[in-house]
Amino acid sequence: MRAGGAICRDLCSACHKPAGTGIANLFPDLASSGAVESREPTTLLRVVLRGAQSVSTSGAPTSPAMPALGWQLDDAEIAAVITYVRNSWGHAAAAVSERNVRNAGARLAARSD
């Protein structure tokens, strides 16, 4: 939790805020996110490893994006930060292991998209 908290403060809190509340209509609220509360960490693993981008619209032509962190963090660091997020702000979820991260990375690498 200590390592994950440090990574979250350094890489995530500018957008998702230290309290995990995000910024309305811009960056997701992790503190009340269904993906964070999910039994399976699959969505969080995909987003942290590959990033995500919202669609642009005529009213909001510049869509917000979450950068991929898979190139920047190793499996242990990714496991730590996801475990931290899944166990902060009132959440209580199973820890994410390095093996979970490695397996998710392999599944993503096998995709053709």
Coordinates of C-alpha atoms in Angstrom, one line a residue:
M1 CA 0.0 0.0 0.0
R2 CA 2.9 2.4 0.8
A3 CA 4.5 1.9 -2.6
G4 CA 1.2 2.1 -4.5
G5 CA 0.2 5.3 -2.6
A6 CA 3.5 6.9 -3.6
I7 CA 3.0 6.0 -7.3
C8 CA -0.6 7.2 -7.1
R9 CA 0.5 10.5 -5.7
D10 CA 3.2 10.9 -8.3
L11 CA 1.3 9.8 -11.4
C12 CA -2.4 9.8 -10.8
S13 CA -3.4 12.4 -8.2
A14 CA -3.0 15.4 -10.6
C15 CA -6.0 14.2 -12.6
H16 CA -7.8 11.9 -10.2
K17 CA -7.1 14.1 -7.1
P18 CA -5.6 12.9 -3.8
A19 CA -9.1 11.9 -2.5
G20 CA -9.8 9.9 -5.7
T21 CA -12.6 12.2 -6.7
G22 CA -11.4 13.1 -10.2
I23 CA -12.7 16.2 -12.0
A24 CA -16.3 16.2 -13.1
N25 CA -16.8 15.6 -16.8
L26 CA -13.1 15.2 -17.4
F27 CA -11.3 12.6 -15.2
P28 CA -13.1 9.7 -13.6
D29 CA -13.9 9.6 -9.9
L30 CA -12.0 6.6 -8.6
A31 CA -13.5 6.8 -5.2
S32 CA -16.9 5.8 -6.4
S33 CA -16.0 3.9 -9.6
G34 CA -17.6 0.6 -10.3
A35 CA -14.5 -0.6 -12.1
V36 CA -12.4 0.0 -8.9
E37 CA -15.0 -1.9 -6.8
S38 CA -15.2 -4.8 -9.2
R39 CA -14.2 -8.2 -8.0
E40 CA -12.0 -8.5 -11.1
P41 CA -9.2 -5.9 -11.8
T42 CA -9.3 -6.5 -15.5
T43 CA -10.6 -3.0 -16.5
L44 CA -8.1 -1.3 -14.3
L45 CA -5.2 -3.4 -15.6
R46 CA -6.2 -2.6 -19.2
V47 CA -6.4 1.1 -18.5
V48 CA -3.2 1.3 -16.6
L49 CA -1.3 -0.8 -19.1
R50 CA -2.7 0.7 -22.3
G51 CA -4.3 3.9 -21.3
A52 CA -7.7 5.1 -22.4
Q53 CA -9.3 8.0 -24.3
S54 CA -12.8 9.4 -24.4
V55 CA -14.4 10.2 -27.7
S56 CA -14.4 13.7 -28.9
T57 CA -17.7 15.4 -29.8
S58 CA -18.5 18.7 -31.5
G59 CA -19.2 20.2 -28.1
A60 CA -15.9 18.8 -26.7
P61 CA -13.5 18.3 -29.5
T62 CA -10.5 17.7 -27.3
S63 CA -11.2 14.5 -25.4
P64 CA -9.5 13.7 -22.2
A65 CA -7.1 10.7 -22.1
M66 CA -5.4 8.5 -19.6
P67 CA -1.8 7.8 -20.7
A68 CA -0.6 4.2 -20.8
L69 CA 1.7 3.5 -17.9
G70 CA 2.8 0.0 -19.0
W71 CA 5.9 1.3 -20.6
Q72 CA 6.8 3.4 -17.5
L73 CA 6.1 1.1 -14.6
D74 CA 7.2 -2.5 -14.1
D75 CA 4.7 -5.3 -13.1
A76 CA 5.4 -4.8 -9.4
E77 CA 4.7 -1.1 -9.5
I78 CA 1.5 -1.6 -11.6
A79 CA 0.3 -4.2 -9.1
A80 CA 1.1 -1.9 -6.2
V81 CA -0.8 1.1 -7.6
I82 CA -3.8 -0.9 -8.6
T83 CA -3.9 -2.6 -5.2
Y84 CA -3.7 0.9 -3.6
V85 CA -6.6 2.3 -5.7
R86 CA -8.7 -0.8 -5.0
N87 CA -8.2 -0.4 -1.3
S88 CA -8.5 3.4 -0.8
W89 CA -11.4 5.8 -0.3
G90 CA -13.5 3.1 1.4
H91 CA -12.8 0.3 -1.1
A92 CA -11.7 -3.1 0.1
A93 CA -10.6 -5.5 -2.7
A94 CA -8.2 -8.3 -3.3
A95 CA -4.6 -7.4 -4.0
V96 CA -3.4 -7.4 -7.6
S97 CA -0.3 -9.5 -8.1
E98 CA 2.6 -9.2 -10.5
R99 CA 1.3 -12.3 -12.1
N100 CA -2.1 -10.7 -12.7
V101 CA -0.3 -7.8 -14.4
R102 CA 2.0 -10.1 -16.4
N103 CA -1.0 -12.2 -17.6
A104 CA -3.0 -9.1 -18.5
G105 CA -0.1 -7.7 -20.4
A106 CA 0.3 -10.9 -22.4
R107 CA -3.5 -11.0 -23.2
L108 CA -3.3 -7.4 -24.4
A109 CA -0.2 -8.0 -26.5
A110 CA -2.0 -10.9 -28.2
R111 CA -4.8 -8.6 -29.3
S112 CA -4.8 -7.2 -32.9
D113 CA -6.3 -3.8 -32.0

